[in-house]
Short mmCIF file of C-alpha atoms in Angstrom, two decimals:
data_model
loop_
_atom_site.label_atom_id
_atom_site.label_comp_id
_atom_site.label_asym_id
_atom_site.label_seq_id
_atom_site.Cartn_x
_atom_site.Cartn_y
_atom_site.Cartn_z
CA MET E 1 89.43 77.66 49.93
CA ALA E 2 89.00 79.62 52.75
CA TYR E 3 90.98 77.46 54.90
CA GLY E 4 93.63 78.48 52.14
CA GLU E 5 93.92 81.88 53.30
CA ARG E 6 95.67 81.35 56.31
CA ALA E 7 98.86 80.46 54.42
CA ARG E 8 98.06 82.93 51.88
CA LYS E 9 98.49 85.52 54.25
CA THR E 10 102.16 84.19 55.61
CA ARG E 11 103.00 84.86 52.03
CA GLY E 12 102.28 88.09 51.70
CA LEU E 13 99.27 87.54 49.17
CA GLY E 14 96.65 87.81 51.44
CA GLN E 15 95.96 91.63 50.40
CA GLY E 16 96.50 93.93 47.50
CA ARG E 17 96.54 92.61 43.68
CA ALA E 18 96.47 88.71 42.42
CA PRO E 19 100.13 87.82 42.36
CA ARG E 20 101.50 85.83 39.15
CA ILE E 21 102.93 82.40 39.84
CA VAL E 22 104.83 79.80 38.34
CA SER E 23 104.75 76.97 38.88
CA PHE E 24 106.61 73.90 37.96
CA SER E 25 104.43 70.69 38.69
CA ARG E 26 102.69 68.10 36.36
CA GLU E 27 100.03 69.47 34.62
CA SER E 28 96.60 67.70 35.01
CA GLY E 29 97.49 66.59 38.44
CA THR E 30 94.76 66.77 41.40
CA GLY E 31 95.95 70.40 41.92
CA ASP E 32 94.55 71.52 38.67
CA LYS E 33 91.31 69.55 38.90
CA VAL E 34 90.84 71.37 42.18
CA HIS E 35 91.78 74.58 40.80
CA ALA E 36 89.39 74.17 37.73
CA ILE E 37 86.51 73.06 40.33
CA TYR E 38 86.95 76.39 41.93
CA HIS E 39 86.80 78.64 39.06
CA ARG E 40 83.38 76.70 37.78
CA TRP E 41 81.73 76.46 41.15
CA THR E 42 82.83 80.25 43.20
CA TRP E 43 83.35 83.52 43.08
CA VAL E 44 86.85 84.44 43.60
CA PRO E 45 88.02 88.38 44.36
CA ARG E 46 91.20 87.88 43.03
CA ARG E 47 92.32 85.05 40.71
CA PRO E 48 96.12 84.77 40.80
CA GLU E 49 97.39 83.79 37.65
CA ARG E 50 99.15 80.84 37.29
CA ILE E 51 101.92 79.76 34.66
CA HIS E 52 102.59 76.16 34.39
CA GLY E 53 106.48 75.18 33.91
CA ARG E 54 107.66 72.04 32.51
CA ILE E 55 109.31 69.84 34.67
CA ASP E 56 110.69 67.43 31.94
CA ARG E 57 112.63 70.13 29.77
CA PRO E 58 116.47 71.84 29.92
CA PHE E 59 116.63 73.75 33.06
CA GLN E 60 117.17 76.90 30.51
CA GLU E 61 113.47 76.79 29.63
CA ALA E 62 112.08 77.27 33.09
CA ILE E 63 114.72 79.92 33.84
CA ASP E 64 113.65 81.54 30.22
CA LEU E 65 110.32 81.07 31.45
CA ILE E 66 111.14 83.10 34.73
CA ASN E 67 113.04 85.98 33.45
CA ARG E 68 110.06 86.38 30.66
CA GLN E 69 107.41 85.99 33.37
CA ARG E 70 108.29 87.70 36.11
CA PRO E 71 106.29 86.43 38.69
CA ASP E 72 105.63 87.49 42.39
CA VAL E 73 106.04 83.74 43.07
CA ILE E 74 107.42 80.55 42.16
CA THR E 75 106.44 77.40 43.49
CA GLY E 76 106.85 73.55 42.42
CA TYR E 77 108.10 70.21 43.70
CA GLY E 78 110.72 70.77 46.29
CA SER E 79 113.11 68.58 45.14
CA PHE E 80 112.88 70.07 41.37
CA LEU E 81 113.17 73.58 42.42
CA GLU E 82 116.30 72.48 44.82
CA ALA E 83 117.76 71.30 41.44
CA LEU E 84 117.06 74.03 39.36
CA PHE E 85 118.56 76.90 42.20
CA ARG E 86 121.15 74.67 42.74
CA PHE E 87 122.18 74.87 38.71
CA VAL E 88 121.41 78.73 38.57
CA VAL E 89 123.84 79.41 41.50
CA ALA E 90 126.69 77.25 40.21
CA ASN E 91 127.04 78.38 36.62
CA ARG E 92 126.02 82.16 37.39
CA VAL E 93 122.95 82.43 35.95
CA GLU E 94 120.56 85.61 35.80
CA LEU E 95 117.34 84.61 37.44
CA HIS E 96 114.58 87.19 38.00
CA ARG E 97 113.92 87.12 42.12
CA PRO E 98 110.56 86.74 43.31
CA ASP E 99 108.91 87.89 46.20
CA ARG E 100 108.57 84.43 47.65
CA ILE E 101 109.39 80.60 47.00
CA GLY E 102 107.25 77.73 47.67
CA TYR E 103 107.71 74.15 47.54
CA PHE E 104 105.18 70.93 47.91
CA SER E 105 104.62 67.29 47.35
CA ASP E 106 108.23 66.51 48.07
CA GLY E 107 110.86 68.15 49.96
CA MET E 108 113.92 70.15 50.28
CA SER E 109 117.18 69.20 51.76
CA PRO E 110 118.40 71.90 54.78
CA ALA E 111 121.42 72.61 52.80
CA GLY E 112 119.06 73.53 49.43
CA ARG E 113 117.18 75.82 51.83
CA GLN E 114 120.17 77.37 53.03
CA LEU E 115 121.45 77.57 49.84
CA ILE E 116 118.51 79.28 48.00
CA SER E 117 117.92 81.68 50.89
CA ARG E 118 121.51 82.88 51.48
CA GLU E 119 122.02 83.44 47.12
CA PHE E 120 118.21 85.02 46.51
CA GLY E 121 117.45 86.39 50.07
CA VAL E 122 113.45 85.71 49.53
CA PRO E 123 111.32 83.58 51.77
CA ILE E 124 111.22 80.00 51.07
CA LEU E 125 108.11 78.63 52.34
CA SER E 126 105.97 75.06 52.11
CA ASN E 127 102.56 73.34 52.74
CA TYR E 128 102.33 69.95 54.32
CA SER E 129 99.64 68.18 52.50
CA ALA E 130 98.40 64.80 51.22
CA MET E 131 95.97 63.26 48.80
CA GLU E 132 94.17 61.71 52.04
CA SER E 133 93.95 65.03 53.39
CA PHE E 134 94.61 67.96 51.32
CA LYS E 135 95.73 70.74 53.80
CA ILE E 136 97.17 69.78 56.90
CA GLY E 137 100.02 72.44 57.93
CA PHE E 138 101.73 75.07 56.52
CA SER E 139 105.06 77.13 57.45
CA CYS E 140 104.62 80.67 58.62
CA GLU E 141 107.42 83.62 58.03
CA GLU E 142 109.50 82.52 61.36
CA GLU E 143 109.91 79.38 59.04
CA SER E 144 110.01 77.16 62.57
CA GLY E 145 108.07 74.87 61.72
CA TYR E 146 104.45 73.52 59.91
CA HIS E 147 101.52 75.28 61.63
CA VAL E 148 98.71 72.30 61.41
CA HIS E 149 95.21 72.81 60.40
CA ALA E 150 94.01 71.19 63.75
CA ASP E 151 90.42 71.87 62.99
CA ILE E 152 90.11 70.40 59.60
CA CYS E 153 92.84 67.41 60.32
CA HIS E 154 93.62 66.07 63.80
CA LEU E 155 97.34 65.03 63.39
CA ARG E 156 99.51 62.65 66.06
CA ILE E 157 103.25 61.37 66.49
CA VAL E 158 102.87 58.01 67.18
CA ASP E 159 105.91 55.47 68.09
CA ARG E 160 105.86 52.10 66.32
CA ASN E 161 103.58 50.45 68.62
CA GLY E 162 101.26 52.96 68.00
CA VAL E 163 101.43 55.12 71.01
CA GLU E 164 101.35 59.05 71.01
CA VAL E 165 104.98 60.36 72.22
CA PRO E 166 105.58 63.61 74.03
CA ALA E 167 106.08 67.03 72.24
CA GLY E 168 109.82 67.05 71.16
CA GLU E 169 109.93 62.99 70.98
CA SER E 170 110.15 62.07 67.23
CA GLY E 171 107.87 59.46 65.80
CA GLU E 172 105.14 58.08 62.57
CA ILE E 173 102.93 60.69 61.95
CA VAL E 174 99.17 59.58 61.82
CA ILE E 175 96.19 62.02 60.82
CA SER E 176 92.64 62.01 61.06
CA ASN E 177 90.70 64.05 58.18
CA LEU E 178 87.80 65.91 59.73
CA LEU E 179 86.75 67.70 56.69
CA ASN E 180 85.83 64.58 54.27
CA ARG E 181 82.48 63.42 55.70
CA GLY E 182 82.13 61.53 52.65
CA SER E 183 85.14 59.14 52.96
CA VAL E 184 85.95 59.28 56.69
CA LEU E 185 89.68 58.34 57.41
CA LEU E 186 91.07 58.21 60.77
CA ASN E 187 94.13 56.97 62.03
CA TYR E 188 95.76 57.20 58.99
CA ARG E 189 99.79 56.49 58.94
CA MET E 190 101.22 58.87 56.68
CA GLY E 191 104.79 57.26 56.44
CA ASP E 192 106.39 60.54 57.44
CA LEU E 193 108.59 60.98 60.52
CA GLY E 194 108.06 64.43 62.59
CA ARG E 195 108.31 65.84 66.10
CA MET E 196 105.42 68.75 67.52
CA ALA E 197 107.17 71.56 69.02
CA PRO E 198 106.93 71.69 72.84
CA ASP E 199 106.85 75.06 72.76
CA PRO E 200 104.43 78.35 70.52
CA CYS E 201 105.76 79.02 67.42
CA PRO E 202 107.24 83.27 67.45
CA CYS E 203 105.40 84.35 65.34
CA GLY E 204 102.12 84.01 67.58
CA ARG E 205 99.56 81.54 65.99
CA THR E 206 98.24 78.90 68.46
CA PHE E 207 97.88 76.38 66.21
CA PRO E 208 99.85 72.91 67.29
CA LEU E 209 103.39 73.43 65.53
CA LEU E 210 105.01 70.48 63.70
CA ALA E 211 108.73 71.04 63.93
CA GLU E 212 110.11 68.84 62.09
CA LEU E 213 109.26 66.64 59.27
CA GLU E 214 110.67 63.69 57.15
CA GLY E 215 108.72 63.36 54.18
CA ARG E 216 108.99 61.99 50.93
CA LYS E 217 111.83 63.21 48.75
CA GLU E 218 111.60 61.75 45.42
CA ASP E 219 114.91 60.86 43.04
CA LEU E 220 115.35 63.33 40.49
CA LEU E 221 116.18 61.65 36.79
CA PHE E 222 119.49 63.50 35.68
CA LEU E 223 119.75 63.00 31.69
CA ASP E 224 122.78 65.53 30.96
CA THR E 225 124.23 68.47 32.66
CA ASP E 226 121.17 70.57 32.23
CA ARG E 227 118.32 68.27 32.17
CA VAL E 228 116.67 66.95 34.95
CA VAL E 229 112.77 64.52 34.62
CA HIS E 230 110.86 64.45 37.78
CA PRO E 231 109.46 61.21 38.24
CA ARG E 232 105.82 63.21 37.98
CA ALA E 233 106.36 63.60 34.69
CA LEU E 234 106.02 59.85 34.07
CA TRP E 235 102.55 59.69 34.56
CA THR E 236 102.26 61.75 31.08
CA VAL E 237 102.76 58.58 29.85
CA PHE E 238 101.62 56.01 31.89
CA GLY E 239 98.47 58.07 32.73
CA ARG E 240 97.36 57.32 29.30
CA LEU E 241 98.01 53.55 29.62
CA PRO E 242 95.34 51.93 32.16
CA ASP E 243 95.88 48.42 31.90
CA ILE E 244 99.61 49.28 33.68
CA VAL E 245 98.72 49.32 37.29
CA GLN E 246 102.27 49.74 38.81
CA TYR E 247 105.85 50.76 37.01
CA GLN E 248 108.75 51.98 38.97
CA LEU E 249 111.81 53.39 36.62
CA ILE E 250 115.03 52.58 38.15
CA GLN E 251 117.98 55.11 36.02
CA HIS E 252 121.60 53.09 36.34
CA GLY E 253 123.32 55.54 34.48
CA ARG E 254 122.92 58.99 32.64
CA ARG E 255 121.46 57.58 29.72
CA THR E 256 120.48 53.65 30.67
CA PHE E 257 117.26 52.71 32.52
CA GLU E 258 115.35 49.24 33.44
CA LEU E 259 111.67 50.06 33.46
CA HIS E 260 109.29 47.80 35.69
CA ILE E 261 105.61 47.54 34.75
CA VAL E 262 102.70 45.28 36.11
CA THR E 263 100.00 45.54 33.73
CA ARG E 264 96.02 44.47 34.69
CA ASN E 265 95.89 41.13 32.41
CA ALA E 266 98.34 38.80 30.32
CA ASP E 267 96.49 39.62 27.21
CA SER E 268 97.60 43.33 26.60
CA ARG E 269 100.71 42.81 28.11
CA ARG E 270 102.93 43.09 24.87
CA GLU E 271 101.04 45.86 23.55
CA MET E 272 101.48 47.71 27.07
CA VAL E 273 105.61 46.58 26.63
CA GLY E 274 105.82 48.70 23.90
CA ALA E 275 103.14 51.88 24.28
CA ALA E 276 105.21 51.89 27.57
CA GLU E 277 108.63 52.35 25.87
CA ALA E 278 107.34 54.16 23.15
CA GLY E 279 106.29 56.75 25.97
CA MET E 280 109.81 56.41 27.90
CA ARG E 281 111.45 56.90 24.81
CA GLU E 282 109.33 60.01 24.01
CA LEU E 283 109.74 61.61 27.23
CA LEU E 284 113.70 60.49 28.11
CA GLY E 285 115.26 60.80 24.55
CA ASP E 286 117.76 58.61 23.02
CA VAL E 287 118.30 56.18 26.39
CA GLU E 288 119.06 52.34 26.85
CA LEU E 289 115.70 50.67 28.04
CA ASP E 290 114.95 47.32 29.27
CA VAL E 291 111.51 46.83 30.21
CA VAL E 292 110.14 43.91 32.68
CA ALA E 293 106.73 43.05 32.76
CA GLY E 294 104.55 40.73 35.19
CA ASP E 295 101.45 40.50 36.97
CA GLY E 296 102.97 41.65 40.31
CA PRO E 297 102.34 43.56 42.28
CA LEU E 298 105.80 45.76 43.07
CA SER E 299 106.65 46.51 46.39
CA GLY E 300 108.25 48.79 48.47
CA PRO E 301 108.69 50.00 51.96
CA GLY E 302 105.79 50.32 53.85
CA GLY E 303 104.09 49.02 50.88
CA LYS E 304 104.26 52.36 49.18
CA VAL E 305 106.27 52.02 45.46
CA ARG E 306 108.53 54.98 44.20
CA PRO E 307 107.71 55.50 40.72
CA ALA E 308 111.55 56.21 40.40
CA ILE E 309 114.92 54.86 41.79
CA SER E 310 118.06 56.79 40.44
CA LEU E 311 121.42 54.71 41.39
CA CYS E 312 122.99 57.74 39.58
CA GLY E 313 124.86 60.63 41.81
CA PRO E 314 123.92 64.38 40.78
CA PRO E 315 125.44 66.11 38.42
CA ARG E 316 128.44 68.06 39.11
CA PHE E 317 126.85 71.67 39.40
CA TRP E 318 125.45 70.17 42.61
CA GLN E 319 128.46 70.17 44.47
CA LEU E 320 129.77 73.37 42.91
CA SER E 321 126.72 75.00 44.25
CA GLU E 322 127.64 75.06 47.66
CA ARG E 323 130.98 76.16 47.12
#
């Protein structure tokens, strides 16, 4: 928690009253579990007020929540926030302007960040983190990259042969978690690409500066012109089906989907197919859904399986927002 003060101070949240935060992310995720531990075992003088927004409901519900709560900070998955603000701009919807916008877990496009910054005039900040090492880096008010928490996470940029490249050259990000002594993780390939800045950040901080980061960007599932489902919302279905060990949802059309699942054993496969289909229809609504089950495993680039793949382009408001 103490290391988090570095990032909080760059957001203007280091002093004064506790901020009100509306966060669009999956409830009961790792972050919520960590916050629950903080609340139970630590004393925090200024606990932020956190309000969860849904990532599987029409945009208007998110807009109504923001206007009703009037938060100091809006946070959430980068791809979801980009889609939400593009919808607001394209449809000229009135939206409460926060003091800060912060995104995490997956990215925003450069065009999306520029659009939000231009239209709303507020800082857009981000953290670089992962399950394998909670805190890796944080962006500052200069927005020139990510300051690396070098004392708790050692970060290197390497080429395809694992050889470290000079600052200014792009390569794959490799980390060593220096804080978790119970489960040591050394020279772990993140699957992200980046490059270290050859010069210090204008803000004056002396942490190593990750100038570019090309990480995961999730495929959003656009169902209608005003409704999107973030891939993390799929966990609300599969988190309660422990016999399904892998899954991937492919969107072929706005209402046409193909679901691949891998079950723990053949005995429960038919039952899991039925449960998965029912859960998907509850989440997505009245859609065409083809379920394919097997004993896998599913495969993807670098061995990582994306939970959702959309073969549809974004809806019309995406283009309208840039005009």
